[in-house]
Tab-separated table of C-alpha atoms in Angstrom:
chain	number	residue	atom	x	y	z
F	185	MET	CA	107.942	278.151	-200.037
F	186	ALA	CA	106.442	275.235	-201.929
F	187	LEU	CA	107.532	274.256	-205.405
F	188	LYS	CA	104.916	274.145	-208.097
F	189	PRO	CA	103.354	270.664	-208.460
F	190	VAL	CA	105.369	268.108	-210.438
F	191	ARG	CA	104.355	265.079	-212.439
F	192	VAL	CA	104.754	261.535	-210.958
F	193	SER	CA	107.378	260.624	-213.457
F	194	GLN	CA	109.272	263.785	-212.683
F	195	LEU	CA	109.171	262.868	-208.991
F	196	ASN	CA	110.425	259.371	-209.565
F	197	SER	CA	113.108	260.581	-211.886
F	198	TYR	CA	114.220	263.084	-209.309
F	199	ILE	CA	114.275	260.488	-206.526
F	200	LYS	CA	116.199	258.137	-208.753
F	201	ARG	CA	118.810	260.800	-209.390
F	202	ILE	CA	119.139	261.487	-205.673
F	203	LEU	CA	119.330	257.798	-204.731
F	204	GLN	CA	121.745	256.838	-207.396
F	205	SER	CA	124.125	259.670	-206.834
F	206	ASP	CA	124.370	259.015	-203.113
F	207	PRO	CA	127.832	257.592	-202.287
F	208	ILE	CA	126.530	255.394	-199.467
F	209	LEU	CA	123.623	253.958	-201.384
F	210	GLY	CA	125.848	253.416	-204.404
F	211	ASN	CA	127.923	250.845	-202.571
F	212	ILE	CA	126.173	249.275	-199.654
F	213	SER	CA	126.179	245.984	-197.772
F	214	VAL	CA	122.959	244.818	-196.218
F	215	ILE	CA	122.378	241.962	-193.818
F	216	GLY	CA	119.109	240.135	-193.929
F	217	GLU	CA	117.232	236.925	-194.326
F	218	ILE	CA	116.257	235.697	-197.762
F	219	SER	CA	112.531	235.393	-198.513
F	220	ASN	CA	110.279	235.205	-201.580
F	221	LEU	CA	113.155	233.670	-203.510
F	222	LYS	CA	112.360	233.430	-207.232
F	223	PHE	CA	114.649	232.095	-209.941
F	224	HIS	CA	113.509	233.626	-213.234
F	225	SER	CA	113.903	231.697	-216.460
F	226	SER	CA	116.165	234.465	-217.742
F	227	GLY	CA	118.671	233.505	-215.036
F	228	HIS	CA	117.980	236.583	-212.913
F	229	VAL	CA	117.145	235.970	-209.297
F	230	TYR	CA	114.564	237.986	-207.376
F	231	PHE	CA	114.057	237.883	-203.618
F	232	SER	CA	113.493	240.008	-200.563
F	233	LEU	CA	115.855	240.607	-197.686
F	234	LYS	CA	114.116	241.039	-194.388
F	235	ASP	CA	114.740	241.435	-190.729
F	236	GLU	CA	112.243	241.445	-187.852
F	237	ASP	CA	110.710	244.713	-188.896
F	238	SER	CA	111.357	245.468	-192.552
F	239	LYS	CA	112.079	244.106	-195.939
F	240	VAL	CA	113.624	245.252	-199.167
F	241	SER	CA	113.440	243.916	-202.715
F	242	CYS	CA	116.597	242.507	-204.228
F	243	PHE	CA	117.641	241.798	-207.779
F	244	LEU	CA	120.543	239.492	-208.533
F	245	PRO	CA	121.406	239.771	-212.239
F	246	ALA	CA	122.095	236.504	-214.045
F	247	GLY	CA	125.674	237.669	-214.724
F	248	ASN	CA	126.443	237.857	-211.001
F	249	VAL	CA	124.867	234.560	-209.947
F	250	GLY	CA	128.079	232.656	-210.670
F	251	ARG	CA	129.971	234.641	-208.047
F	252	ILE	CA	127.861	233.494	-205.175
F	253	GLY	CA	129.755	230.826	-203.320
F	254	PHE	CA	126.840	229.179	-201.570
F	255	GLN	CA	123.414	227.826	-202.209
F	256	LEU	CA	120.697	230.444	-202.108
F	257	LYS	CA	117.937	229.234	-199.858
F	258	GLU	CA	114.809	230.635	-198.366
F	259	GLY	CA	115.373	231.811	-194.808
F	260	ILE	CA	119.167	231.942	-194.681
F	261	GLU	CA	120.926	235.008	-193.439
F	262	VAL	CA	123.132	236.725	-195.951
F	263	THR	CA	125.107	239.868	-196.505
F	264	ALA	CA	124.356	241.422	-199.888
F	265	HIS	CA	126.680	243.916	-201.535
F	266	GLY	CA	125.355	246.208	-204.246
F	267	TYR	CA	123.688	249.547	-204.900
F	268	ILE	CA	120.184	250.986	-204.648
F	269	TYR	CA	118.261	251.047	-207.870
F	270	LEU	CA	114.958	252.791	-208.442
F	271	TYR	CA	112.333	251.351	-210.695
F	272	GLU	CA	110.822	254.526	-212.029
F	273	ARG	CA	107.670	253.109	-213.472
F	274	GLY	CA	106.638	251.380	-210.252
F	275	GLY	CA	108.122	253.945	-207.936
F	276	SER	CA	109.808	251.151	-205.995
F	277	TYR	CA	113.438	250.614	-205.291
F	278	SER	CA	115.507	247.511	-204.887
F	279	ILE	CA	119.060	246.448	-204.176
F	280	ASN	CA	120.924	245.520	-207.326
F	281	ILE	CA	123.297	242.866	-206.013
F	282	ARG	CA	126.932	242.511	-207.120
F	283	ASP	CA	128.016	239.883	-204.603
F	284	MET	CA	126.675	238.050	-201.639
F	285	GLU	CA	127.880	235.865	-198.801
F	286	SER	CA	126.324	233.812	-196.100
F	287	ALA	CA	126.533	236.021	-193.045
F	288	GLY	CA	127.862	233.478	-190.591
F	289	GLN	CA	130.432	232.169	-193.053
F	290	GLY	CA	131.640	235.655	-193.769
F	291	ASP	CA	132.184	236.413	-190.114
F	292	LEU	CA	134.061	233.194	-189.542
F	293	ALA	CA	136.214	233.644	-192.609
F	294	ALA	CA	137.027	237.198	-191.649
F	295	ALA	CA	137.828	236.196	-188.079
F	296	PHE	CA	139.991	233.380	-189.382
F	297	GLU	CA	141.958	235.649	-191.692
F	298	LYS	CA	142.337	238.265	-188.992
F	299	LEU	CA	143.662	235.829	-186.413
F	300	LYS	CA	145.877	234.119	-188.970
F	301	LEU	CA	147.450	237.437	-189.941
F	302	LYS	CA	147.929	238.452	-186.312
F	303	LEU	CA	149.611	235.208	-185.280
F	304	GLN	CA	151.686	235.166	-188.411
F	305	GLN	CA	152.983	238.638	-187.626
F	306	GLU	CA	153.795	237.504	-184.095
F	307	GLY	CA	155.869	234.716	-185.607
F	308	LEU	CA	153.803	231.772	-184.341
F	309	PHE	CA	153.989	230.098	-187.754
F	310	SER	CA	157.686	230.687	-188.282
F	311	GLN	CA	159.445	227.683	-189.724
F	312	GLU	CA	162.493	228.099	-187.472
F	313	LYS	CA	160.357	227.647	-184.375
F	314	LYS	CA	159.071	224.269	-185.508
F	315	LYS	CA	160.384	221.401	-183.431
F	316	SER	CA	161.426	218.218	-185.146
F	317	LEU	CA	159.541	215.080	-184.235
F	318	PRO	CA	161.291	212.426	-182.146
F	319	VAL	CA	162.535	209.524	-184.238
F	320	PHE	CA	161.487	206.988	-181.654
F	321	PRO	CA	158.786	208.256	-179.271
F	322	TYR	CA	158.009	206.161	-176.216
F	323	LYS	CA	154.805	207.950	-175.359
F	324	VAL	CA	152.290	209.670	-177.573
F	325	ALA	CA	149.500	211.835	-176.161
F	326	VAL	CA	146.337	212.133	-178.224
F	327	VAL	CA	144.277	215.218	-177.420
F	328	THR	CA	140.880	214.585	-178.977
F	329	SER	CA	137.389	213.352	-178.337
F	330	PRO	CA	137.480	209.885	-176.735
F	331	THR	CA	134.495	208.830	-178.807
F	332	GLY	CA	135.310	210.320	-182.197
F	333	ALA	CA	136.499	208.680	-185.387
F	334	ALA	CA	139.878	210.364	-185.007
F	335	VAL	CA	140.895	208.565	-181.825
F	336	ARG	CA	139.820	205.250	-183.299
F	337	ASP	CA	141.890	205.793	-186.461
F	338	ILE	CA	144.924	207.022	-184.525
F	339	LEU	CA	144.912	204.112	-182.075
F	340	LYS	CA	144.450	201.602	-184.863
F	341	ILE	CA	147.349	202.905	-186.938
F	342	ILE	CA	149.762	203.321	-184.028
F	343	LYS	CA	149.054	199.844	-182.676
F	344	GLN	CA	149.532	198.369	-186.146
F	345	LYS	CA	152.843	200.050	-186.638
F	346	ASN	CA	154.459	200.123	-183.260
F	347	ASP	CA	154.229	197.723	-180.332
F	348	VAL	CA	156.512	199.706	-178.065
F	349	VAL	CA	155.008	203.145	-177.771
F	350	ASP	CA	152.550	204.046	-174.990
F	351	ILE	CA	149.472	205.979	-176.001
F	352	MET	CA	147.745	208.362	-173.640
F	353	VAL	CA	144.343	209.536	-174.814
F	354	TYR	CA	143.634	212.906	-173.247
F	355	PRO	CA	139.871	213.289	-173.628
F	356	VAL	CA	138.549	216.724	-174.614
F	357	LEU	CA	135.510	218.164	-176.313
F	358	VAL	CA	136.462	219.051	-179.874
F	359	GLN	CA	133.421	221.151	-180.703
F	360	GLY	CA	131.138	223.493	-178.855
F	361	PRO	CA	131.876	226.569	-176.779
F	362	SER	CA	134.127	224.916	-174.181
F	363	ALA	CA	136.178	222.915	-176.705
F	364	PRO	CA	138.934	225.502	-177.317
F	365	ASP	CA	139.698	225.931	-173.640
F	366	GLU	CA	139.695	222.190	-173.037
F	367	ILE	CA	142.105	221.584	-175.918
F	368	ALA	CA	144.406	224.446	-174.871
F	369	HIS	CA	144.341	223.295	-171.255
F	370	ALA	CA	145.084	219.706	-172.237
F	371	ILE	CA	148.179	220.711	-174.180
F	372	THR	CA	149.425	222.894	-171.335
F	373	ASP	CA	148.656	220.190	-168.760
F	374	ILE	CA	150.570	217.544	-170.706
F	375	ASN	CA	153.575	219.873	-170.869
F	376	GLU	CA	153.447	220.464	-167.129
F	377	ASN	CA	152.326	217.152	-165.678
F	378	HIS	CA	153.072	214.477	-168.254
F	379	THR	CA	156.620	215.306	-169.173
F	380	ASP	CA	157.299	211.745	-170.336
F	381	VAL	CA	155.174	212.419	-173.409
F	382	ASP	CA	157.377	212.662	-176.506
F	383	VAL	CA	154.841	213.891	-179.021
F	384	ILE	CA	151.279	215.237	-178.940
F	385	ILE	CA	148.651	214.653	-181.608
F	386	THR	CA	145.650	216.939	-181.435
F	387	GLY	CA	142.771	216.972	-183.854
F	388	ARG	CA	139.477	215.510	-184.829
F	389	GLY	CA	137.725	213.866	-187.748
F	390	GLY	CA	136.065	215.715	-190.592
F	391	GLY	CA	133.188	218.101	-190.112
F	392	SER	CA	131.734	221.434	-191.156
F	393	ALA	CA	133.744	224.618	-190.774
F	394	GLU	CA	131.794	225.378	-187.605
F	395	GLU	CA	132.559	221.928	-186.190
F	396	LEU	CA	136.277	222.360	-186.801
F	397	TRP	CA	136.187	225.838	-185.329
F	398	ALA	CA	137.809	225.016	-182.002
F	399	PHE	CA	141.075	224.492	-183.884
F	400	ASN	CA	140.957	228.061	-185.126
F	401	ASP	CA	140.940	229.367	-181.575
F	402	GLU	CA	143.685	231.723	-180.478
F	403	ASN	CA	144.221	230.020	-177.119
F	404	VAL	CA	144.584	226.664	-178.791
F	405	ALA	CA	147.115	228.186	-181.193
F	406	ARG	CA	149.089	229.750	-178.333
F	407	SER	CA	149.091	226.543	-176.279
F	408	ILE	CA	150.473	224.659	-179.295
F	409	TYR	CA	153.121	227.328	-179.834
F	410	ALA	CA	154.117	227.248	-176.165
F	411	SER	CA	154.318	223.454	-176.054
F	412	LYS	CA	157.834	222.147	-175.436
F	413	ILE	CA	156.646	218.792	-176.720
F	414	PRO	CA	156.270	218.629	-180.514
F	415	VAL	CA	152.644	218.861	-181.635
F	416	ILE	CA	151.107	217.252	-184.711
F	417	SER	CA	147.797	218.751	-185.821
F	418	ALA	CA	145.312	216.452	-187.481
F	419	VAL	CA	142.085	218.271	-188.179
F	420	GLY	CA	139.396	217.047	-190.554
F	421	HIS	CA	140.279	216.195	-194.133
F	422	GLU	CA	143.126	217.106	-196.452
F	423	THR	CA	141.356	220.235	-197.670
F	424	ASP	CA	140.712	221.621	-194.188
F	425	PHE	CA	143.240	224.144	-192.946
F	426	THR	CA	142.985	225.490	-189.411
F	427	ILE	CA	145.062	227.919	-187.367
F	428	ALA	CA	146.248	224.915	-185.349
F	429	ASP	CA	147.687	223.483	-188.571
F	430	PHE	CA	149.781	226.591	-189.130
F	431	VAL	CA	151.158	226.659	-185.583
F	432	ALA	CA	151.723	222.935	-185.172
F	433	ASP	CA	155.204	221.505	-185.641
F	434	LEU	CA	153.724	219.200	-188.238
F	435	ARG	CA	150.398	219.400	-190.027
F	436	ALA	CA	148.994	215.999	-190.833
F	437	GLU	CA	146.285	215.839	-193.498
F	438	THR	CA	144.139	213.514	-191.411
F	439	PRO	CA	144.257	211.790	-187.995
F	440	THR	CA	145.385	208.613	-189.780
F	441	ALA	CA	148.272	210.479	-191.396
F	442	ALA	CA	149.185	211.972	-188.002
F	443	ALA	CA	149.471	208.501	-186.497
F	444	GLU	CA	151.600	207.380	-189.434
F	445	ARG	CA	153.948	210.285	-188.966
F	446	ALA	CA	154.125	210.084	-185.178
F	447	VAL	CA	155.667	206.650	-184.736
F	448	PRO	CA	158.166	204.490	-186.619
F	449	ASP	CA	157.336	200.979	-187.794
F	450	THR	CA	158.802	198.720	-185.112
F	451	ARG	CA	158.657	195.624	-187.297
F	452	GLU	CA	160.754	197.369	-189.941
F	453	LEU	CA	163.084	198.658	-187.247
F	454	ARG	CA	163.520	195.178	-185.803
F	455	GLU	CA	164.288	193.787	-189.225
F	456	TYR	CA	166.782	196.556	-189.728
F	457	ILE	CA	168.417	195.913	-186.357
F	458	ASP	CA	168.470	192.164	-187.057
F	459	SER	CA	170.155	192.762	-190.361
F	460	ILE	CA	172.786	194.944	-188.714
F	461	TYR	CA	173.244	192.332	-186.002
F	462	SER	CA	173.798	189.468	-188.412
F	463	GLU	CA	176.019	191.566	-190.581
F	464	ASN	CA	178.135	192.422	-187.558
F	465	ARG	CA	178.315	188.782	-186.578
F	466	ARG	CA	179.372	187.837	-190.055
F	467	ASN	CA	182.020	190.510	-190.132
F	468	LEU	CA	183.301	189.585	-186.701
F	469	ARG	CA	183.519	185.920	-187.625
F	470	MET	CA	185.415	186.777	-190.762
F	471	LEU	CA	187.780	188.966	-188.792
F	472	LEU	CA	188.337	186.166	-186.311
F	473	GLU	CA	189.054	183.639	-189.053
F	474	ASP	CA	191.447	186.059	-190.603
F	475	ARG	CA	193.296	186.575	-187.324
F	476	LYS	CA	193.408	182.842	-186.690
F	477	LYS	CA	195.011	182.244	-190.041
F	478	HIS	CA	197.408	185.018	-189.367
F	479	LEU	CA	198.306	183.507	-186.005
F	480	GLN	CA	198.792	180.111	-187.561
F	481	LEU	CA	201.346	181.661	-189.831
F	482	LEU	CA	203.093	183.043	-186.774
F	483	ASP	CA	202.907	179.783	-184.819
F	484	PRO	CA	206.448	179.063	-183.524
F	485	LYS	CA	206.045	175.390	-184.326
F	486	ALA	CA	205.231	176.136	-187.926
F	487	PHE	CA	207.981	178.690	-187.901
F	488	GLY	CA	210.345	176.102	-186.399
F	489	ARG	CA	209.326	173.614	-189.063
F	490	ASP	CA	210.091	176.184	-191.717
F	491	LEU	CA	213.436	176.847	-190.148
F	492	GLN	CA	214.192	173.134	-189.867
F	493	SER	CA	213.400	172.574	-193.482
F	494	ARG	CA	215.670	175.453	-194.307
F	495	VAL	CA	218.443	173.852	-192.274
F	496	ALA	CA	217.726	170.560	-194.012
F	497	MET	CA	218.064	172.303	-197.348
F	498	ASP	CA	221.374	173.772	-196.275
F	499	HIS	CA	222.478	170.320	-195.180
F	500	MET	CA	221.617	168.973	-198.527
F	501	ARG	CA	223.459	171.782	-200.190
F	502	ILE	CA	226.758	171.238	-198.388
F	503	GLU	CA	226.282	167.510	-198.776
F	504	ASN	CA	226.016	167.990	-202.513
F	505	ILE	CA	229.036	170.208	-202.631
F	506	MET	CA	231.025	167.692	-200.640
F	507	GLU	CA	229.925	164.765	-202.778
F	508	ASP	CA	230.768	166.771	-205.816
F	509	MET	CA	234.222	167.514	-204.432
F	510	THR	CA	234.824	163.892	-203.529
F	511	ASP	CA	233.740	162.837	-207.004
F	512	SER	CA	236.052	165.408	-208.504
F	513	ILE	CA	239.083	164.344	-206.519
F	514	HIS	CA	238.388	160.673	-207.155
F	515	SER	CA	237.941	161.156	-210.855
F	516	MET	CA	241.078	163.258	-210.914
F	517	ILE	CA	243.093	160.525	-209.219
F	518	ARG	CA	241.499	157.888	-211.381
F	519	ASP	CA	242.416	159.881	-214.422
F	520	LYS	CA	246.006	160.259	-213.314
F	521	LYS	CA	246.262	156.545	-212.508
F	522	TYR	CA	244.948	155.717	-215.935
F	523	ARG	CA	247.460	157.973	-217.630
F	524	LEU	CA	250.193	156.412	-215.516
F	525	MET	CA	249.113	152.980	-216.573
F	526	LEU	CA	249.153	153.989	-220.221
F	527	LEU	CA	252.664	155.327	-219.812
F	528	LYS	CA	253.761	152.139	-218.115
F	529	GLU	CA	252.402	150.094	-220.968
F	530	THR	CA	254.264	152.191	-223.463
F	531	LEU	CA	257.411	151.757	-221.426
F	532	ASP	CA	256.759	148.076	-221.103
F	533	GLY	CA	256.459	147.852	-224.868
F	534	ALA	CA	259.889	149.462	-225.244
F	535	ASP	CA	261.654	147.178	-222.720
F	536	PRO	CA	264.351	145.028	-224.539
F	537	LYS	CA	263.517	142.195	-222.218
F	538	ALA	CA	260.096	142.050	-223.825
F	539	ILE	CA	261.847	141.494	-227.188
F	540	LEU	CA	264.011	138.802	-225.626
F	541	LYS	CA	260.876	137.015	-224.564
F	542	LYS	CA	259.924	136.765	-228.180
F	543	GLY	CA	263.096	134.714	-228.688
F	544	TYR	CA	265.639	137.399	-229.540
F	545	SER	CA	268.931	137.751	-227.697
F	546	VAL	CA	271.214	140.700	-227.146
F	547	ILE	CA	274.832	140.327	-227.975
F	548	THR	CA	277.358	142.647	-226.427
F	549	ASP	CA	281.106	142.756	-226.823
F	550	GLU	CA	283.536	142.536	-223.962
F	551	ASN	CA	282.986	146.208	-223.332
F	552	GLY	CA	279.242	145.712	-222.991
F	553	VAL	CA	278.498	147.549	-226.234
F	554	ILE	CA	275.601	146.099	-228.162
F	555	VAL	CA	276.687	144.470	-231.363
F	556	ARG	CA	274.771	145.957	-234.254
F	557	ASP	CA	277.138	144.763	-237.088
F	558	ALA	CA	278.065	141.053	-236.677
F	559	SER	CA	280.515	141.235	-239.650
F	560	ALA	CA	282.670	143.555	-237.607
F	561	LEU	CA	283.357	140.777	-235.085
F	562	GLU	CA	286.716	139.032	-235.295
F	563	GLN	CA	287.449	135.323	-234.970
F	564	ASP	CA	287.756	134.116	-231.404
F	565	GLN	CA	286.479	137.416	-230.036
F	566	LEU	CA	284.546	136.923	-226.776
F	567	ILE	CA	280.946	137.988	-226.780
F	568	ASN	CA	278.197	138.012	-224.198
F	569	ILE	CA	274.809	136.586	-225.051
F	570	GLU	CA	271.876	137.682	-223.065
F	571	ALA	CA	268.589	135.860	-223.643
F	572	ALA	CA	265.219	136.257	-222.019
F	573	VAL	CA	266.407	133.868	-219.389
F	574	GLY	CA	270.015	133.538	-218.452
F	575	HIS	CA	273.134	134.592	-220.276
F	576	ALA	CA	276.232	132.986	-221.775
F	577	LYS	CA	279.737	133.783	-222.964
F	578	ALA	CA	280.754	132.647	-226.448
F	579	ARG	CA	283.659	132.789	-228.963
F	580	VAL	CA	283.134	133.980	-232.499
F	581	VAL	CA	283.818	131.163	-235.032
F	582	SER	CA	283.520	133.206	-238.155
F	583	SER	CA	281.965	136.424	-239.358
F	584	GLY	CA	281.099	138.050	-242.565
F	585	LYS	CA	278.482	140.044	-244.511
F	586	ASP	CA	275.238	138.331	-245.415
F	587	LYS	CA	275.028	134.516	-245.475
N	218	MET	CA	236.845	177.427	-182.741
N	219	ALA	CA	238.813	180.573	-182.387
N	220	GLU	CA	236.322	182.852	-184.077
N	221	LYS	CA	232.720	182.267	-184.823
N	222	LYS	CA	232.053	182.438	-188.501
N	223	SER	CA	228.554	182.544	-189.919
N	224	PHE	CA	227.189	179.624	-191.874
N	225	GLU	CA	227.112	181.749	-195.005
N	226	GLU	CA	230.768	182.688	-194.670
N	227	VAL	CA	231.878	179.090	-194.246
N	228	LEU	CA	229.564	177.951	-197.021
N	229	LYS	CA	231.171	180.484	-199.332
N	230	LYS	CA	234.616	179.064	-198.556
N	231	LEU	CA	233.363	175.554	-199.173
N	232	GLU	CA	232.013	176.628	-202.542
N	233	GLU	CA	235.299	178.339	-203.383
N	234	ALA	CA	237.259	175.191	-202.528
N	235	SER	CA	234.887	173.168	-204.710
N	236	ALA	CA	235.321	175.568	-207.634
N	237	LYS	CA	239.084	175.500	-207.265
N	238	LEU	CA	239.125	171.716	-207.203
N	239	LYS	CA	237.221	171.629	-210.464
N	240	SER	CA	239.406	174.082	-212.312
N	241	GLU	CA	241.110	172.599	-215.407
N	242	ASP	CA	244.748	173.235	-214.701
N	243	ILE	CA	245.018	172.419	-211.014
N	244	SER	CA	247.932	170.313	-209.851
N	245	LEU	CA	247.209	167.167	-207.884
N	246	GLU	CA	248.921	168.625	-204.894
N	247	ASP	CA	246.704	171.717	-204.973
N	248	ALA	CA	243.664	169.533	-205.604
N	249	ILE	CA	244.372	167.462	-202.506
N	250	LYS	CA	244.892	170.643	-200.536
N	251	SER	CA	241.567	172.048	-201.754
N	252	TYR	CA	239.852	168.776	-200.957
N	253	GLU	CA	241.225	168.820	-197.408
N	254	GLU	CA	240.043	172.413	-196.989
N	255	GLY	CA	236.672	171.433	-198.405
N	256	ILE	CA	236.275	168.683	-195.828
N	257	LYS	CA	237.194	171.107	-193.058
N	258	TYR	CA	234.604	173.679	-194.213
N	259	TYR	CA	232.003	170.999	-194.733
N	260	LYS	CA	232.423	169.862	-191.138
N	261	GLU	CA	232.096	173.413	-189.890
N	262	CYS	CA	228.928	173.981	-191.894
N	263	SER	CA	227.519	170.693	-190.757
N	264	GLU	CA	228.189	171.536	-187.138
N	265	ILE	CA	226.459	174.933	-187.419
N	266	LEU	CA	223.409	173.301	-188.981
N	267	GLU	CA	223.341	170.568	-186.370
N	268	LYS	CA	223.333	173.102	-183.578
N	269	ALA	CA	220.610	175.151	-185.293
N	270	ASP	CA	218.452	172.037	-185.593
N	271	GLN	CA	218.837	171.227	-181.912
N	272	LYS	CA	218.034	174.774	-180.928
N	273	ILE	CA	214.849	174.790	-183.017
N	274	GLU	CA	213.848	171.463	-181.526
N	275	THR	CA	214.318	172.811	-177.996
N	276	LEU	CA	212.502	176.068	-178.655
N	277	THR	CA	209.454	174.462	-180.268
N	278	LYS	CA	209.005	171.725	-177.692
């Protein structure tokens, strides 16, 4: 049973309603190659998406252009997200685009995120599993292209900084289909057959996302995780993050930075050691001097001298006491002698004989009694005269009171 | 010597004798006695020091 004929506009309106109410067509992603790219002065962008067999018109409103994270170019493959829109008046439909991405880029980014999430959940990025770098490595292995900028930078920096460490360049392809396996194998091989290696640097110089892709490989990530030797990743520039960077024990921003981090500065170390050495020498010499002085103090000769001077002091002391005593006894005797002499003089002064010497005489009566009153003498009485020299007997002629 | 007295002991006696000798009211007789004692103690002290000196000399040779 056919419907009665409808007008064109009715048809288009009907189709539009059908198209725009369809859940799939209302939110669809389409892969295709850009062609007939036109940038309208209004800011809207018009182009076609095509594959080998078909094409479809696309409309990118000016308001959505800012979202697109890449340069729109004729011929590139993109994935467009949007909905189907019918242009009633022309009876043609187009994709009204909300967002768009470069197809290859989208795949890579998705794969990257997927692998990153998977390995993260397995614990390959866990901080506790990270090995610390050796303070003084004797051998560094560099897993990279032997002709790239990275190996040149790494060798230059290490040689500048450190004249002790050995460097083993383990040549691998760092891009192309076989690169991931070569890198993974190299890391495993070093762990098995070059056990004297203390630290591994793996990486490459800057490049496009595709060129760095080997370092987003799962096998590379697992070989780094399994490595017993610490691994430093050094891929591209500071802004480039790869899976290898997340797994590595240390992520260096660039190959140059990796070299800086891998080895210590031997010149600085030598200076440091020299300073310790001379400080030790200085301290030891001081200690020795100190002990010598100490010993000198304990030298028996010096000790003996001290003792002798002590004895000498004691000698002097008893000498002084003795002298003092002798002085005392002498002065005591002298003093007594002096007093004796004074007494003698006094006695001498009182001796009657001393008066006689002055011309006086002592007269005594016959009984020897000193005559003190001459008037008491009688006539013819005998008296004794004693002068300073000699004596005489005499007879009193007369006597009386005063003349 | 019957008993060995230390230098310090003998020195103390010497000093005592000296002090006694110098006291104001000592009799001559006591003074002479003190002086004789002093000489005796002085000789003892001197002897001890002499011996010490010799010993040091011998030990530090």
